[in-house]
Short mmCIF file of C-alpha atoms in Angstrom, two decimals:
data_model
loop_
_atom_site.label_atom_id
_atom_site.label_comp_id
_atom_site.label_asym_id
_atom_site.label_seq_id
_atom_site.Cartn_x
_atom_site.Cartn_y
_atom_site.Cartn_z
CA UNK A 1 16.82 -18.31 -1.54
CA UNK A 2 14.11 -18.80 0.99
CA UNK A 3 14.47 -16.20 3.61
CA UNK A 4 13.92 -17.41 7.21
CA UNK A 5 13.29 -15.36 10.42
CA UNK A 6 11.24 -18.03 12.27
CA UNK A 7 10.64 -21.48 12.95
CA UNK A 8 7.30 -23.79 13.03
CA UNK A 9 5.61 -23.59 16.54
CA UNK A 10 6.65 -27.43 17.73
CA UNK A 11 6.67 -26.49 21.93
CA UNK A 12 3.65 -25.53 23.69
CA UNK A 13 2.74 -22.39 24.74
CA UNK A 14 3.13 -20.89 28.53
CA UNK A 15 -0.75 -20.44 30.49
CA UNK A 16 -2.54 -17.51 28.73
CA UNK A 17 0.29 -16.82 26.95
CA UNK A 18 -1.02 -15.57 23.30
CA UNK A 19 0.87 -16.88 20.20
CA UNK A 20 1.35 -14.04 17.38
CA UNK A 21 0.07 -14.54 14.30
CA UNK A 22 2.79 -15.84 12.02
CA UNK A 23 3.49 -14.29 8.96
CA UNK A 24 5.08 -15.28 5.32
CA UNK A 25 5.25 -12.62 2.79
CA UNK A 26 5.83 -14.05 -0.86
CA UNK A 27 6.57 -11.19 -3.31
CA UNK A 28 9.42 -11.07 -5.93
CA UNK A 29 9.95 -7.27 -5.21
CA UNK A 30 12.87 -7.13 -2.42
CA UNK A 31 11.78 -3.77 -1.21
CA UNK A 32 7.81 -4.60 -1.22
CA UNK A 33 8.38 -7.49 1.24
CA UNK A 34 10.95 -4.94 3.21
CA UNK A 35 8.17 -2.59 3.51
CA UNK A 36 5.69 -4.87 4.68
CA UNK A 37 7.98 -6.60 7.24
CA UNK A 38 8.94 -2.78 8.63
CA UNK A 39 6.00 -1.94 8.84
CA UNK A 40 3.82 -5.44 10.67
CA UNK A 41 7.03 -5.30 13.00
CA UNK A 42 5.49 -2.36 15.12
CA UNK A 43 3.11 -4.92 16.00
CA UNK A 44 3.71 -7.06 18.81
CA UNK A 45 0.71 -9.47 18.43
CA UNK A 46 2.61 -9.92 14.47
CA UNK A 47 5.01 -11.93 13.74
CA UNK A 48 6.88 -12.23 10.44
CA UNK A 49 8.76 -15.61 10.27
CA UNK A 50 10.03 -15.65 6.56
CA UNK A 51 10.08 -14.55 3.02
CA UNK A 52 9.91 -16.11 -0.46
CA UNK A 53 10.91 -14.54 -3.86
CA UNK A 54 8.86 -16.78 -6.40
CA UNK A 55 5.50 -19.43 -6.06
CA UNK A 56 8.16 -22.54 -5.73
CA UNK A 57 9.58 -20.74 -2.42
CA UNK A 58 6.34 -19.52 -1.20
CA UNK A 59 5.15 -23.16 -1.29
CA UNK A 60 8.19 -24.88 0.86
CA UNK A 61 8.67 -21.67 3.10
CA UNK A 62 4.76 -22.46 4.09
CA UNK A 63 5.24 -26.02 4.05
CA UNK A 64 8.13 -25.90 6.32
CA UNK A 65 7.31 -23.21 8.95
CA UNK A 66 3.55 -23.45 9.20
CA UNK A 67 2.28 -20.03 9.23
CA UNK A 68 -0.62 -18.87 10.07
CA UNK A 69 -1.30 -16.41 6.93
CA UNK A 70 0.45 -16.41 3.47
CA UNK A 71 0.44 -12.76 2.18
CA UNK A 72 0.81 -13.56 -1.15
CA UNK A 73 1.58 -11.62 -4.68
CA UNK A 74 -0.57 -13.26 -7.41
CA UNK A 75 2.42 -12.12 -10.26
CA UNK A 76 4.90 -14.46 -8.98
CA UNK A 77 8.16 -15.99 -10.95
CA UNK A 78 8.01 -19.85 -11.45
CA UNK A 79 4.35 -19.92 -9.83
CA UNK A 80 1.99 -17.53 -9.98
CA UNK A 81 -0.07 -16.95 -6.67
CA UNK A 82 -3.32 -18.70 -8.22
CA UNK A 83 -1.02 -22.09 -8.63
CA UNK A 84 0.78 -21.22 -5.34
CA UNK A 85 -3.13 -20.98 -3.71
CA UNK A 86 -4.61 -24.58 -5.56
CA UNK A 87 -1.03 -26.37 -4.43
CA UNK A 88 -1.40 -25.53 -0.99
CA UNK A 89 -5.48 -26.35 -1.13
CA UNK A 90 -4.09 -29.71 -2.65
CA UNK A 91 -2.18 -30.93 0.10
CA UNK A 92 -5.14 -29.89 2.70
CA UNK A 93 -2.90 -26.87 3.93
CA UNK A 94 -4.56 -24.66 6.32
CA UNK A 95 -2.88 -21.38 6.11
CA UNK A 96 -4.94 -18.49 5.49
CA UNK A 97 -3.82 -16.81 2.05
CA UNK A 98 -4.08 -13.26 1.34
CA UNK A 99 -4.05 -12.06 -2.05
CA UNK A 100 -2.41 -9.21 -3.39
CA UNK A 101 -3.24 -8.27 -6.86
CA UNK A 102 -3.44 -5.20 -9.54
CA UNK A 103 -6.67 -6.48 -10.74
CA UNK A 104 -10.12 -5.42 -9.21
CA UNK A 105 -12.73 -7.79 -11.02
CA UNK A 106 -15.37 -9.40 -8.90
CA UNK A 107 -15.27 -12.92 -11.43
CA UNK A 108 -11.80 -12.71 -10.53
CA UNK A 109 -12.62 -12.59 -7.05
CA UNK A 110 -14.90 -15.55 -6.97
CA UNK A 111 -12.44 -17.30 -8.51
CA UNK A 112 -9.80 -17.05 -6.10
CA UNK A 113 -12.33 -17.61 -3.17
CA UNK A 114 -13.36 -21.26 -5.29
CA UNK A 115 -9.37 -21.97 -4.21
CA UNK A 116 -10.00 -21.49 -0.60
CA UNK A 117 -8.49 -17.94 -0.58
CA UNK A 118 -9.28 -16.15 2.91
CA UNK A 119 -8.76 -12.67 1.20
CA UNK A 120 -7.96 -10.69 -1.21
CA UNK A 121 -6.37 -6.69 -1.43
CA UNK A 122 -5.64 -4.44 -4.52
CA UNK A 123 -2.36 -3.65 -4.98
CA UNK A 124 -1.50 -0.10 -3.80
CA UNK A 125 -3.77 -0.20 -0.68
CA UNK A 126 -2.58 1.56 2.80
CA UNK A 127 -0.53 -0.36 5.02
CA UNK A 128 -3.33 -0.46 7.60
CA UNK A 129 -5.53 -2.31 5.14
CA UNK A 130 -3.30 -5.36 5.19
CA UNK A 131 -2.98 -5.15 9.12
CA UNK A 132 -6.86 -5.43 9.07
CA UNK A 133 -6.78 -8.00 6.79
CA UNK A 134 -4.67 -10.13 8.18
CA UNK A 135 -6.51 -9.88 11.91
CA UNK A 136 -9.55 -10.38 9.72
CA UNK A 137 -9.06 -13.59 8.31
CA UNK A 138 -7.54 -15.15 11.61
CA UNK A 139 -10.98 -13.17 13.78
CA UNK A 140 -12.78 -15.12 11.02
CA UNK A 141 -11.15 -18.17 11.46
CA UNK A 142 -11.72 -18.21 15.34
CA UNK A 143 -15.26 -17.62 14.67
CA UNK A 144 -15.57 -20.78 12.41
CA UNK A 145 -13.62 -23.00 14.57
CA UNK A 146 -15.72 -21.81 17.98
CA UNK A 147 -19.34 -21.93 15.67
CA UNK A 148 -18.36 -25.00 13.19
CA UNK A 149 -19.70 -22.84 10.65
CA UNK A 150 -17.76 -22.23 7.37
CA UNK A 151 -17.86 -18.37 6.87
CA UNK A 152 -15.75 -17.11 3.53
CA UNK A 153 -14.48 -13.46 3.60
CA UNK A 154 -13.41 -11.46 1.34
CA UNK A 155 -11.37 -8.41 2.69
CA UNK A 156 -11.05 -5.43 -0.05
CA UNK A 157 -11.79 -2.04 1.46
CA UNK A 158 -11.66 0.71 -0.40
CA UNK A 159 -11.50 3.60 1.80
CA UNK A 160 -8.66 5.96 2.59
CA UNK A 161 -10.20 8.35 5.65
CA UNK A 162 -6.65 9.68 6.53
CA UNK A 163 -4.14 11.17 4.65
CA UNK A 164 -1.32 9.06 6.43
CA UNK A 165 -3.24 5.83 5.55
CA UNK A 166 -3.52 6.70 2.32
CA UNK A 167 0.06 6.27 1.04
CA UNK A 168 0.81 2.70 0.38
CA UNK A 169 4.14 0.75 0.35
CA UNK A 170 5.30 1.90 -2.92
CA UNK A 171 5.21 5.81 -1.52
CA UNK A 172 6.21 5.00 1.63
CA UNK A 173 9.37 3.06 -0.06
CA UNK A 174 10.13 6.14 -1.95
CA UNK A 175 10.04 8.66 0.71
CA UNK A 176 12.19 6.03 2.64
CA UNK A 177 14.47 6.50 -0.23
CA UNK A 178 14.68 10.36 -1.10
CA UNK A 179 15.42 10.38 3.41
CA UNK A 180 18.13 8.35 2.68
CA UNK A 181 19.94 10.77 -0.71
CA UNK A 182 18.79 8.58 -3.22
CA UNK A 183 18.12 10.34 -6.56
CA UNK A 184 14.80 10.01 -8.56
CA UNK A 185 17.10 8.04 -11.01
CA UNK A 186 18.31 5.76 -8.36
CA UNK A 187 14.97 5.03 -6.89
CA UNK A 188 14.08 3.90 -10.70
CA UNK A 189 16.68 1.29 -10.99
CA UNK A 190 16.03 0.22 -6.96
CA UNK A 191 12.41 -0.46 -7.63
CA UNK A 192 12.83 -1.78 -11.11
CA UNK A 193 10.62 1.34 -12.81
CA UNK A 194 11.67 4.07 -15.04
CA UNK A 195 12.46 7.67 -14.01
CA UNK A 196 9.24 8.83 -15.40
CA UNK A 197 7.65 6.49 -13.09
CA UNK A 198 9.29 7.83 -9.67
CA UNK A 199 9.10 11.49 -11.58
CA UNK A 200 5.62 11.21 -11.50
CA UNK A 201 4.87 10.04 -7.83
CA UNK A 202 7.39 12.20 -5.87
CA UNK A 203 4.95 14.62 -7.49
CA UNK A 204 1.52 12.99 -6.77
CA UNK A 205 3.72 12.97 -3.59
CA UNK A 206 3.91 16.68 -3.19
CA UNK A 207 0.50 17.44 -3.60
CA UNK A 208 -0.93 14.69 -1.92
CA UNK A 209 1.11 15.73 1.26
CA UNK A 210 0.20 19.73 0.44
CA UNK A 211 3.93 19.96 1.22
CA UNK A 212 6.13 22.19 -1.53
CA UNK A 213 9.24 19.98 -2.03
CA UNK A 214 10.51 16.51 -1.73
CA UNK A 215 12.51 17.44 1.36
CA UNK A 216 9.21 18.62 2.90
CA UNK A 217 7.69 15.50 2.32
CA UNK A 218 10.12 13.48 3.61
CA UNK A 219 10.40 15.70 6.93
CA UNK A 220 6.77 15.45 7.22
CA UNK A 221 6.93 11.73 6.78
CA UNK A 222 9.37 11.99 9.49
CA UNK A 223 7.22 14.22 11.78
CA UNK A 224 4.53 11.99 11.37
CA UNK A 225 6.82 8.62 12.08
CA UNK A 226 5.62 6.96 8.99
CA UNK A 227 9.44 6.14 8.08
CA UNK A 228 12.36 6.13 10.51
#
């Protein structure tokens, strides 16, 4: 089911009154896209306007609200981002897509830039790399339409200079999780990996925080406001 939290941008806008830049996440991982909303809704110039759980969604949710950027998982159910990307590029859509992938491969890269891609992130970078990537590609955009030139980008920093921008969602999820009682068992099952999995991270957790127990990391993430 498409989820819906906007709608397309019919009226016109007050004097100097600046639009937000309309978002669409399409991931088929409930509490990926729940981490990425909470997070882009501290932003006021940001506006999330609706979810899709597989390509076929992503495609009408786009097609129906008119965002300006498609944050887009590239392992998708039905269609996979790729398919999602060349569709969209088919019917002359102009949304700016923004990859998210687990592979790091610079053919890869071209290749997704050959379907009009605006950008492209590994999977597991900070939170604040996908804020910058998103004003990136709508800067870039700006530039283009102001210049009539026909600049490509590709946004995939690497750099982590803080320790609180170095967790990404999947961390941040789980700390969400241990605040709220959940055991490592139950975080398994709620973010469809084994116990080994969660084991492992609430202990990469731990020493990436220098903290000594899971509580301390959560009060610490607390302290620091990176869950609420």
């Amino acid at each position: 089911m498409v989820a819906i939290f906007g709608a397309p941008l019919d009226g016109k806008l007050k004097m100097n009154q600046i639009p937000p830049t309309r978002i669409v996440l399409a991931d088929d991982h409930d509490l990926i896209r729940q981490g990425i909303r909470r997070f882009l809704a501290r932003y006021s110039q940001i506006e999330v306007v609706g979810e899709a759980r597989d390509g076929l969604e992503a495609i009408q949710v786009v097609e129906l609200l008119k965002p300006d950027v498609l944050l887009l998982d590239i392992e998708m159910p039905k269609l996979d981002g790729i398919e999602v990307a060349r569709r969209l590029r088919m019917v002359s859509n102009q949304v700016h897509i923004l990859i998210l992938s687990a592979y790091d491969d610079k053919e890869f890269v071209r290749g997704l830039l050959d379907l009009g891609v605006s950008g492209y992130l590994v999977k597991g970078e900070a939170p604040n790399k996908i804020l910058n990537a998103i004003r990136s590609v709508v800067n870039n955009s700006k530039l283009r339409e102001k210049n009539g030139t026909n600049l490509k980008t590709i946004t995939k920093p690497h750099q982590k200079a803080h320790r609180e921008n170095a967790l990404n969602f999947r961390q941040l999820e789980v700390l969400r999780l241990l605040s709220l009682g959940r055991s490592e068992e139950e975080i398994a099952t709620l973010t469809r990996q084994t116990w080994h999995d969660v084991t492992d991270q609430v202990n990469a957790l731990i020493h990436q925080l220098g903290v000594s127990t899971p509580e301390k990391a959560v009060e610490l993430a607390f302290v620091e406001g990176w869950i609420e």
